[in-house]
mmCIF file of C-alpha atoms and ligand atoms in Angstrom:
data_model
loop_
_atom_site.group_PDB
_atom_site.id
_atom_site.type_symbol
_atom_site.label_atom_id
_atom_site.label_comp_id
_atom_site.label_asym_id
_atom_site.label_seq_id
_atom_site.Cartn_x
_atom_site.Cartn_y
_atom_site.Cartn_z
ATOM 1 C CA UNK M 9 39.965 27.275 54.984
ATOM 2 C CA UNK M 10 37.250 24.769 55.683
ATOM 3 C CA UNK M 11 38.420 21.345 54.152
ATOM 4 C CA UNK M 12 36.946 17.906 54.673
ATOM 5 C CA UNK M 13 39.030 14.812 54.861
ATOM 6 C CA UNK M 14 37.735 11.473 54.155
ATOM 7 C CA UNK M 15 39.995 8.741 55.454
ATOM 8 C CA UNK M 16 41.033 5.792 53.193
ATOM 9 C CA UNK M 17 39.993 2.274 54.548
ATOM 10 C CA UNK M 18 43.400 0.871 53.419
ATOM 11 C CA UNK M 19 46.661 2.489 52.528
ATOM 12 C CA UNK M 20 48.704 1.457 49.585
ATOM 13 C CA UNK M 21 52.131 -0.182 49.853
ATOM 14 C CA UNK M 22 54.874 2.264 49.086
ATOM 15 C CA UNK M 23 56.883 1.553 45.914
ATOM 16 C CA UNK M 24 60.596 0.472 45.618
ATOM 17 C CA UNK M 25 62.225 3.727 45.109
ATOM 18 C CA UNK M 26 64.909 2.309 42.890
ATOM 19 C CA UNK M 27 62.260 1.380 40.333
ATOM 20 C CA UNK M 28 60.128 4.454 40.084
ATOM 21 C CA UNK M 29 59.145 5.473 36.589
ATOM 22 C CA UNK M 30 57.101 8.828 35.694
ATOM 23 C CA UNK M 31 53.344 9.318 36.217
ATOM 24 C CA UNK M 32 52.203 5.664 36.734
ATOM 25 C CA UNK M 33 51.648 5.367 40.557
ATOM 26 C CA UNK M 34 49.488 7.577 42.550
ATOM 27 C CA UNK M 35 49.335 8.280 46.212
ATOM 28 C CA UNK M 36 46.647 7.403 48.701
ATOM 29 C CA UNK M 37 44.724 10.851 48.715
ATOM 30 C CA UNK M 38 43.842 13.701 46.280
ATOM 31 C CA UNK M 39 42.403 17.164 46.929
ATOM 32 C CA UNK M 40 39.191 18.149 45.076
ATOM 33 C CA UNK M 41 37.071 21.230 44.959
ATOM 34 C CA UNK M 42 34.110 22.351 42.814
ATOM 35 C CA UNK M 43 33.149 25.529 41.238
ATOM 36 C CA UNK M 44 29.454 26.781 40.557
ATOM 37 C CA UNK M 45 28.657 30.392 39.587
ATOM 38 C CA UNK M 46 26.523 30.894 42.659
ATOM 39 C CA UNK M 47 28.953 29.350 45.288
ATOM 40 C CA UNK M 48 32.181 30.070 43.597
ATOM 41 C CA UNK M 49 34.959 27.587 44.577
ATOM 42 C CA UNK M 50 33.530 25.234 47.286
ATOM 43 C CA UNK M 51 33.442 21.816 48.778
ATOM 44 C CA UNK M 52 37.220 21.673 49.513
ATOM 45 C CA UNK M 53 38.003 18.106 50.230
ATOM 46 C CA UNK M 54 40.709 15.555 50.628
ATOM 47 C CA UNK M 55 39.543 12.028 49.571
ATOM 48 C CA UNK M 56 41.109 8.722 48.873
ATOM 49 C CA UNK M 57 42.579 8.700 45.345
ATOM 50 C CA UNK M 58 39.922 7.012 43.138
ATOM 51 C CA UNK M 59 38.474 7.062 39.613
ATOM 52 C CA UNK M 60 35.910 10.046 38.993
ATOM 53 C CA UNK M 61 32.659 9.499 37.650
ATOM 54 C CA UNK M 62 32.274 11.955 34.533
ATOM 55 C CA UNK M 63 28.942 12.395 32.640
ATOM 56 C CA UNK M 64 29.829 11.341 29.119
ATOM 57 C CA UNK M 65 28.697 14.694 27.940
ATOM 58 C CA UNK M 66 31.120 16.543 30.234
ATOM 59 C CA UNK M 67 32.496 19.513 28.174
ATOM 60 C CA UNK M 68 35.967 19.004 29.013
ATOM 61 C CA UNK M 69 35.943 15.569 27.367
ATOM 62 C CA UNK M 70 34.790 17.257 24.062
ATOM 63 C CA UNK M 71 36.411 20.574 23.849
ATOM 64 C CA UNK M 72 39.404 20.414 26.310
ATOM 65 C CA UNK M 73 38.377 23.432 28.218
ATOM 66 C CA UNK M 74 41.031 22.651 31.034
ATOM 67 C CA UNK M 75 44.398 23.612 32.139
ATOM 68 C CA UNK M 76 46.988 21.903 34.483
ATOM 69 C CA UNK M 77 50.351 22.341 36.299
ATOM 70 C CA UNK M 78 53.483 20.328 37.011
ATOM 71 C CA UNK M 79 55.611 20.848 40.109
ATOM 72 C CA UNK M 80 57.481 18.639 42.595
ATOM 73 C CA UNK M 81 58.043 18.144 46.230
ATOM 74 C CA UNK M 82 61.468 17.183 47.198
ATOM 75 C CA UNK M 83 62.927 15.682 50.155
ATOM 76 C CA UNK M 84 65.977 17.171 51.729
ATOM 77 C CA UNK M 85 68.983 15.247 53.570
ATOM 78 C CA UNK M 86 67.410 16.065 56.807
ATOM 79 C CA UNK M 87 64.046 14.456 55.836
ATOM 80 C CA UNK M 88 62.178 17.611 55.476
ATOM 81 C CA UNK M 89 59.859 18.260 52.435
ATOM 82 C CA UNK M 90 60.046 21.411 50.305
ATOM 83 C CA UNK M 91 58.618 22.811 47.039
ATOM 84 C CA UNK M 92 60.359 25.046 44.435
ATOM 85 C CA UNK M 93 58.492 28.180 43.533
ATOM 86 C CA UNK M 94 54.910 26.834 43.905
ATOM 87 C CA UNK M 95 53.409 30.276 43.880
ATOM 88 C CA UNK M 96 54.584 30.566 40.353
ATOM 89 C CA UNK M 97 52.660 27.506 39.250
ATOM 90 C CA UNK M 98 49.475 28.893 40.677
ATOM 91 C CA UNK M 99 49.887 32.187 39.125
ATOM 92 C CA UNK M 100 50.599 30.379 35.843
ATOM 93 C CA UNK M 101 47.507 28.301 36.366
ATOM 94 C CA UNK M 102 45.375 31.348 36.865
ATOM 95 C CA UNK M 103 46.807 32.812 33.587
ATOM 96 C CA UNK M 104 45.796 29.646 31.736
ATOM 97 C CA UNK M 105 42.425 29.931 33.314
ATOM 98 C CA UNK M 106 41.992 33.471 31.988
ATOM 99 C CA UNK M 107 42.858 32.245 28.502
ATOM 100 C CA UNK M 108 40.473 29.258 28.655
ATOM 101 C CA UNK M 109 37.596 31.342 29.982
ATOM 102 C CA UNK M 110 37.734 29.425 33.473
ATOM 103 C CA UNK M 111 37.256 31.011 36.857
ATOM 104 C CA UNK M 112 40.686 31.867 38.627
ATOM 105 C CA UNK M 113 41.640 30.165 41.906
ATOM 106 C CA UNK M 114 42.603 31.853 45.140
ATOM 107 C CA UNK M 115 46.346 31.216 44.778
ATOM 108 C CA UNK M 116 47.021 31.225 48.538
ATOM 109 C CA UNK M 117 44.178 28.849 49.022
ATOM 110 C CA UNK M 118 45.270 26.442 46.330
ATOM 111 C CA UNK M 119 48.891 26.462 47.922
ATOM 112 C CA UNK M 120 47.452 26.005 51.355
ATOM 113 C CA UNK M 121 45.500 22.931 50.153
ATOM 114 C CA UNK M 122 48.294 21.513 48.478
ATOM 115 C CA UNK M 123 50.475 21.845 51.724
ATOM 116 C CA UNK M 124 47.775 20.091 53.595
ATOM 117 C CA UNK M 125 47.605 17.226 51.139
ATOM 118 C CA UNK M 126 51.319 16.913 50.982
ATOM 119 C CA UNK M 127 51.406 16.936 54.896
ATOM 120 C CA UNK M 128 49.068 13.877 54.812
ATOM 121 C CA UNK M 129 51.132 12.360 52.008
ATOM 122 C CA UNK M 130 54.608 13.030 53.327
ATOM 123 C CA UNK M 131 55.709 9.461 53.469
ATOM 124 C CA UNK M 132 55.147 9.238 49.697
ATOM 125 C CA UNK M 133 57.880 11.660 48.879
ATOM 126 C CA UNK M 134 60.852 9.464 48.170
ATOM 127 C CA UNK M 135 64.163 9.884 49.465
ATOM 128 C CA UNK M 136 66.541 8.380 46.933
ATOM 129 C CA UNK M 137 68.597 10.734 44.894
ATOM 130 C CA UNK M 138 66.940 12.560 42.079
ATOM 131 C CA UNK M 139 63.556 11.420 43.146
ATOM 132 C CA UNK M 140 60.669 13.427 43.954
ATOM 133 C CA UNK M 141 56.867 13.495 44.310
ATOM 134 C CA UNK M 142 55.357 15.043 41.102
ATOM 135 C CA UNK M 143 52.266 17.230 41.767
ATOM 136 C CA UNK M 144 49.638 17.527 39.102
ATOM 137 C CA UNK M 145 47.092 20.235 39.595
ATOM 138 C CA UNK M 146 44.137 20.316 37.103
ATOM 139 C CA UNK M 147 41.074 22.097 36.338
ATOM 140 C CA UNK M 148 38.393 20.761 33.958
ATOM 141 C CA UNK M 149 35.040 21.971 32.657
ATOM 142 C CA UNK M 150 32.312 20.012 34.193
ATOM 143 C CA UNK M 151 28.890 21.071 32.537
ATOM 144 C CA UNK M 152 27.239 18.108 30.847
ATOM 145 C CA UNK M 153 26.541 19.841 27.601
ATOM 146 C CA UNK M 154 27.531 19.540 23.876
ATOM 147 C CA UNK M 155 27.366 23.044 22.654
ATOM 148 C CA UNK M 156 30.609 25.009 22.334
ATOM 149 C CA UNK M 157 30.786 27.826 24.990
ATOM 150 C CA UNK M 158 32.368 28.202 28.388
ATOM 151 C CA UNK M 159 31.226 25.868 30.794
ATOM 152 C CA UNK M 160 29.642 27.156 34.040
ATOM 153 C CA UNK M 161 30.748 24.563 36.419
ATOM 154 C CA UNK M 162 34.337 23.309 36.993
ATOM 155 C CA UNK M 163 36.361 20.971 39.071
ATOM 156 C CA UNK M 164 39.853 21.510 40.494
ATOM 157 C CA UNK M 165 41.905 18.487 41.608
ATOM 158 C CA UNK M 166 45.452 17.820 42.671
ATOM 159 C CA UNK M 167 46.903 14.428 42.342
ATOM 160 C CA UNK M 168 50.524 13.134 43.494
ATOM 161 C CA UNK M 169 52.831 10.704 41.776
ATOM 162 C CA UNK M 170 56.108 9.500 43.078
ATOM 163 C CA UNK M 171 58.600 9.760 40.378
ATOM 164 C CA UNK M 172 62.122 8.277 39.789
ATOM 165 C CA UNK M 173 65.357 9.812 38.619
ATOM 166 C CA UNK M 174 65.325 11.498 35.177
ATOM 167 C CA UNK M 175 68.894 10.410 34.521
ATOM 168 C CA UNK M 176 69.298 7.097 36.257
ATOM 169 C CA UNK M 177 72.489 6.517 34.254
ATOM 170 C CA UNK M 178 73.839 9.979 34.668
ATOM 171 C CA UNK M 179 73.358 13.327 33.122
ATOM 172 C CA UNK M 180 73.558 12.768 29.241
ATOM 173 C CA UNK M 181 72.590 14.459 25.996
ATOM 174 C CA UNK M 182 69.621 13.744 23.765
ATOM 175 C CA UNK M 183 69.189 13.985 19.959
ATOM 176 C CA UNK M 184 66.456 16.280 18.779
ATOM 177 C CA UNK M 185 64.901 16.895 15.414
ATOM 178 C CA UNK M 186 63.546 20.055 13.960
ATOM 179 C CA UNK M 187 60.027 19.794 12.533
ATOM 180 C CA UNK M 188 58.944 21.612 9.428
ATOM 181 C CA UNK M 189 55.796 19.747 8.856
ATOM 182 C CA UNK M 190 54.004 20.471 12.170
ATOM 183 C CA UNK M 191 53.877 23.397 14.717
ATOM 184 C CA UNK M 192 52.969 23.314 18.296
ATOM 185 C CA UNK M 193 51.106 26.531 18.586
ATOM 186 C CA UNK M 194 50.644 29.740 17.086
ATOM 187 C CA UNK M 195 50.593 33.448 18.339
ATOM 188 C CA UNK M 196 46.992 34.254 19.289
ATOM 189 C CA UNK M 197 46.496 30.694 20.178
ATOM 190 C CA UNK M 198 46.743 28.742 23.413
ATOM 191 C CA UNK M 199 50.622 27.900 23.232
ATOM 192 C CA UNK M 200 51.361 30.111 26.219
ATOM 193 C CA UNK M 201 48.719 28.118 28.491
ATOM 194 C CA UNK M 202 49.301 24.864 29.986
ATOM 195 C CA UNK M 203 45.960 23.366 28.321
ATOM 196 C CA UNK M 204 45.509 19.768 27.338
ATOM 197 C CA UNK M 205 45.074 20.566 23.412
ATOM 198 C CA UNK M 206 48.474 21.862 23.015
ATOM 199 C CA UNK M 207 49.892 18.438 24.049
ATOM 200 C CA UNK M 208 47.216 16.392 21.831
ATOM 201 C CA UNK M 209 48.506 18.656 18.918
ATOM 202 C CA UNK M 210 52.286 17.687 19.549
ATOM 203 C CA UNK M 211 52.131 13.993 19.721
ATOM 204 C CA UNK M 212 52.257 13.081 15.926
ATOM 205 C CA UNK M 213 55.321 15.144 15.481
ATOM 206 C CA UNK M 214 57.048 13.579 18.553
ATOM 207 C CA UNK M 215 56.078 10.042 17.457
ATOM 208 C CA UNK M 216 57.649 10.687 13.933
ATOM 209 C CA UNK M 217 60.863 12.042 15.633
ATOM 210 C CA UNK M 218 60.962 8.842 17.876
ATOM 211 C CA UNK M 219 60.546 6.701 14.919
ATOM 212 C CA UNK M 220 63.675 8.204 13.331
ATOM 213 C CA UNK M 221 65.631 7.973 16.424
ATOM 214 C CA UNK M 222 65.280 11.454 17.876
ATOM 215 C CA UNK M 223 63.936 11.757 21.315
ATOM 216 C CA UNK M 224 62.466 15.211 21.202
ATOM 217 C CA UNK M 225 61.019 17.671 18.468
ATOM 218 C CA UNK M 226 62.587 21.225 18.140
ATOM 219 C CA UNK M 227 59.575 23.379 17.436
ATOM 220 C CA UNK M 228 59.641 26.339 15.142
ATOM 221 C CA UNK M 229 57.274 29.220 15.145
ATOM 222 C CA UNK M 230 53.881 28.409 13.759
ATOM 223 C CA UNK M 231 53.654 31.436 11.651
ATOM 224 C CA UNK M 232 56.823 31.778 9.556
ATOM 225 C CA UNK M 233 58.340 28.284 10.629
ATOM 226 C CA UNK M 234 61.462 30.019 11.114
ATOM 227 C CA UNK M 235 62.191 30.911 14.763
ATOM 228 C CA UNK M 236 63.094 28.644 17.537
ATOM 229 C CA UNK M 237 60.423 28.175 20.153
ATOM 230 C CA UNK M 238 60.722 25.090 22.292
ATOM 231 C CA UNK M 239 61.951 21.372 22.590
ATOM 232 C CA UNK M 240 59.324 18.881 23.296
ATOM 233 C CA UNK M 241 57.548 20.092 26.209
ATOM 234 C CA UNK M 242 60.444 21.973 27.451
ATOM 235 C CA UNK M 243 61.845 25.667 26.932
ATOM 236 C CA UNK M 244 65.362 25.690 25.053
ATOM 237 C CA UNK M 245 68.442 27.477 25.745
ATOM 238 C CA UNK M 246 71.589 27.910 23.545
ATOM 239 C CA UNK M 247 75.264 29.050 24.437
ATOM 240 C CA UNK M 248 76.564 31.065 21.499
ATOM 241 C CA UNK M 249 79.758 32.799 21.834
ATOM 242 C CA UNK M 250 79.711 32.666 25.660
ATOM 243 C CA UNK M 251 76.150 34.198 25.707
ATOM 244 C CA UNK M 252 73.204 32.294 27.109
ATOM 245 C CA UNK M 253 70.338 32.859 24.760
ATOM 246 C CA UNK M 254 66.592 31.577 24.989
ATOM 247 C CA UNK M 255 63.725 32.531 22.640
ATOM 248 C CA UNK M 256 61.964 35.646 24.016
ATOM 249 C CA UNK M 257 58.132 34.882 25.045
ATOM 250 C CA UNK M 258 56.010 35.633 22.165
ATOM 251 C CA UNK M 259 52.527 34.314 23.065
ATOM 252 C CA UNK M 260 53.207 30.918 21.589
ATOM 253 C CA UNK M 261 55.933 29.797 23.925
ATOM 254 C CA UNK M 262 54.946 28.264 27.368
ATOM 255 C CA UNK M 263 56.671 30.506 30.031
ATOM 256 C CA UNK M 264 58.521 27.846 31.990
ATOM 257 C CA UNK M 265 59.326 28.299 35.510
ATOM 258 C CA UNK M 266 62.637 26.460 35.057
ATOM 259 C CA UNK M 267 63.396 28.940 32.096
ATOM 260 C CA UNK M 268 62.718 31.912 34.350
ATOM 261 C CA UNK M 269 64.873 30.360 37.103
ATOM 262 C CA UNK M 270 67.894 29.834 34.736
ATOM 263 C CA UNK M 271 67.458 33.559 33.557
ATOM 264 C CA UNK M 272 67.291 34.790 37.109
ATOM 265 C CA UNK M 273 70.202 32.794 38.417
ATOM 266 C CA UNK M 274 72.396 33.929 35.357
ATOM 267 C CA UNK M 275 71.553 37.500 36.349
ATOM 268 C CA UNK M 276 72.292 36.880 39.783
ATOM 269 C CA UNK M 277 75.634 35.404 38.961
ATOM 270 C CA UNK M 278 76.349 38.087 36.145
ATOM 271 C CA UNK M 279 76.267 35.386 33.500
ATOM 272 C CA UNK M 280 75.755 36.897 30.102
ATOM 273 C CA UNK M 281 72.041 35.810 29.300
ATOM 274 C CA UNK M 282 69.397 37.055 27.040
ATOM 275 C CA UNK M 283 66.052 36.615 25.634
ATOM 276 C CA UNK M 284 65.734 37.109 21.830
ATOM 277 C CA UNK M 285 64.178 36.095 18.827
ATOM 278 C CA UNK M 286 66.407 33.550 17.106
ATOM 279 C CA UNK M 287 65.950 31.730 13.875
ATOM 280 C CA UNK M 288 66.957 28.249 13.005
ATOM 281 C CA UNK M 289 69.277 29.654 10.348
ATOM 282 C CA UNK M 290 71.051 32.005 12.810
ATOM 283 C CA UNK M 291 71.592 28.773 14.914
ATOM 284 C CA UNK M 292 72.910 26.694 11.836
ATOM 285 C CA UNK M 293 75.327 29.794 11.054
ATOM 286 C CA UNK M 294 76.668 29.939 14.625
ATOM 287 C CA UNK M 295 77.272 26.115 14.507
ATOM 288 C CA UNK M 296 79.104 26.568 11.152
ATOM 289 C CA UNK M 297 81.198 29.369 12.661
ATOM 290 C CA UNK M 298 82.089 27.225 15.505
ATOM 291 C CA UNK M 299 80.175 29.615 17.974
ATOM 292 C CA UNK M 300 77.441 27.156 19.034
ATOM 293 C CA UNK M 301 78.937 25.747 22.305
ATOM 294 C CA UNK M 302 75.818 24.265 24.012
ATOM 295 C CA UNK M 303 72.077 23.642 23.562
ATOM 296 C CA UNK M 304 69.753 22.368 26.505
ATOM 297 C CA UNK M 305 66.138 22.127 27.272
ATOM 298 C CA UNK M 306 64.653 23.353 30.718
ATOM 299 C CA UNK M 307 61.482 21.998 32.589
ATOM 300 C CA UNK M 308 60.431 20.636 35.823
ATOM 301 C CA UNK M 309 60.478 16.973 34.944
ATOM 302 C CA UNK M 310 64.294 16.953 33.733
ATOM 303 C CA UNK M 311 65.239 20.394 35.179
ATOM 304 C CA UNK M 312 67.951 20.705 32.443
ATOM 305 C CA UNK M 313 68.220 18.360 29.363
ATOM 306 C CA UNK M 314 71.337 18.744 27.431
ATOM 307 C CA UNK M 315 71.133 18.270 23.622
ATOM 308 C CA UNK M 316 73.892 16.398 21.863
ATOM 309 C CA UNK M 317 72.691 16.332 18.273
ATOM 310 C CA UNK M 318 70.273 18.493 16.140
ATOM 311 C CA UNK M 319 68.766 17.151 12.858
ATOM 312 C CA UNK M 320 67.528 19.925 10.490
ATOM 313 C CA UNK M 321 66.415 18.738 7.011
ATOM 314 C CA UNK M 322 69.303 16.759 5.778
ATOM 315 C CA UNK M 323 71.857 18.387 8.182
ATOM 316 C CA UNK M 324 72.870 16.646 11.247
ATOM 317 C CA UNK M 325 74.914 18.748 13.621
ATOM 318 C CA UNK M 326 76.868 17.658 16.696
ATOM 319 C CA UNK M 327 76.745 19.937 19.857
ATOM 320 C CA UNK M 328 79.601 19.961 22.392
ATOM 321 C CA UNK M 329 80.939 16.910 20.721
ATOM 322 C CA UNK M 330 77.818 15.114 22.044
ATOM 323 C CA UNK M 331 79.011 15.743 25.518
ATOM 324 C CA UNK M 332 77.292 17.557 28.507
ATOM 325 C CA UNK M 333 78.538 21.340 28.227
ATOM 326 C CA UNK M 334 79.767 23.150 31.447
ATOM 327 C CA UNK M 335 76.829 25.780 31.377
ATOM 328 C CA UNK M 336 74.191 22.966 31.186
ATOM 329 C CA UNK M 337 75.953 21.323 34.176
ATOM 330 C CA UNK M 338 76.250 24.417 36.183
ATOM 331 C CA UNK M 339 72.592 25.220 35.930
ATOM 332 C CA UNK M 340 71.501 21.571 36.564
ATOM 333 C CA UNK M 341 73.626 21.449 39.674
ATOM 334 C CA UNK M 342 72.681 24.905 40.959
ATOM 335 C CA UNK M 343 68.875 24.289 40.477
ATOM 336 C CA UNK M 344 68.744 20.727 41.773
ATOM 337 C CA UNK M 345 70.768 21.769 44.746
ATOM 338 C CA UNK M 346 68.391 24.392 45.846
ATOM 339 C CA UNK M 347 65.465 22.003 45.250
ATOM 340 C CA UNK M 348 66.861 19.330 47.455
ATOM 341 C CA UNK M 349 68.098 21.935 50.090
ATOM 342 C CA UNK M 350 71.743 20.962 49.548
ATOM 343 C CA UNK M 351 72.746 24.711 49.176
ATOM 344 C CA UNK M 352 71.466 28.041 50.260
ATOM 345 C CA UNK M 353 68.565 29.402 48.472
ATOM 346 C CA UNK M 354 69.920 32.786 47.256
ATOM 347 C CA UNK M 355 66.809 33.905 45.540
ATOM 348 C CA UNK M 356 64.074 32.987 48.197
ATOM 349 C CA UNK M 357 62.603 30.145 46.082
ATOM 350 C CA UNK M 358 61.914 27.215 48.497
ATOM 351 C CA UNK M 359 58.796 26.893 50.316
ATOM 352 C CA UNK M 360 58.863 24.384 53.401
ATOM 353 C CA UNK M 361 56.057 21.966 53.599
ATOM 354 C CA UNK M 362 56.883 19.567 56.528
HETATM 355 C C1 PLP I 13 55.435 22.760 31.295
HETATM 356 C C2 PLP I 13 55.972 23.066 30.084
HETATM 357 C C3 PLP I 13 57.420 23.729 29.941
HETATM 358 C C4 PLP I 13 58.215 23.975 31.215
HETATM 359 O O1 PLP I 13 57.789 24.703 32.315
HETATM 360 P P1 PLP I 13 58.289 24.517 33.710
HETATM 361 O O2 PLP I 13 57.471 25.434 34.552
HETATM 362 O O3 PLP I 13 59.631 24.836 33.635
HETATM 363 O O4 PLP I 13 58.117 23.032 34.022
HETATM 364 C C5 PLP I 13 57.768 24.188 28.754
HETATM 365 N N1 PLP I 13 57.153 24.065 27.614
HETATM 366 C C6 PLP I 13 55.848 23.303 27.615
HETATM 367 C C7 PLP I 13 55.263 23.174 26.427
HETATM 368 C C8 PLP I 13 55.441 23.020 28.998
HETATM 369 O O5 PLP I 13 54.181 22.304 28.912
#
């Protein structure tokens, strides 16, 4: 892999690890490469992090032909740096590329470039509990053109952002609201791709939920508005009658890597887990019957996000008495312990960087 490195004239001061938020600070360097039909992906380079000039007619800006990923680098107690299932992120990025008519990447090359960038930036991986270095690989359509078609040229870049603890005040449940007014994605659409348009489409519902005191939206399917799909930008799990249940992938649900990790760990431990189509009515009935034990979201940012209350129409139900349930806690601890190298890695998920 031929890769050019341009050194920064000055390096930034590292932030106070106790004050890190999410997605506001960026490291000294970024990785970039470009795609043209004749050369394929080329000009691999690590450059100082800086604004990128874009022609105002850049296709991505108008038609959102693009895709991204989100993963993290973790510092272990011994000071080493590791990734959690990064191959799955590049595999999913390629699936998003196929859906958005964009050229695929060589997954090994992309992971190699990421490791090289992380090796240069290893001092940016914070070491305080629950902190990490968030990684955002992104592909955008670059043709300066206003017609609607697939672009011919693309840019891929990776930026890095040190992030703080998701639960600085301890692992605690959130309140969520079912929306009937809006849908996140429809089958046949782009819901299963990590593509910018999905997030633009979700903002209004989430602002309304916030105004009413709820932190996330519980999305129903876009066709019948009946089946449970996701919560905010996380996948969702239920514990009903001692069974761990998550909605089966159907084309509009984003196939989360944390979701897959919960399912695989559950199978590894012989916990009762299943992927199935589950309606909001079934959920409300399970609650009425006293069988709904827990609800939690799953995603890279929070890992596991316990839900303490759901509002559906005029009904408000309390889950696990508003407390964190044992299943959510077990999977949160198990996954974070693997990510931070505090325990063995039973399923071979960790990739060492430095
Ligand atoms: C990224 C994302 C998830 C979670 O995926 P992870 O790979 O677990 O981080 C779930 N839903 C949506 C809509 C997402 O964008």
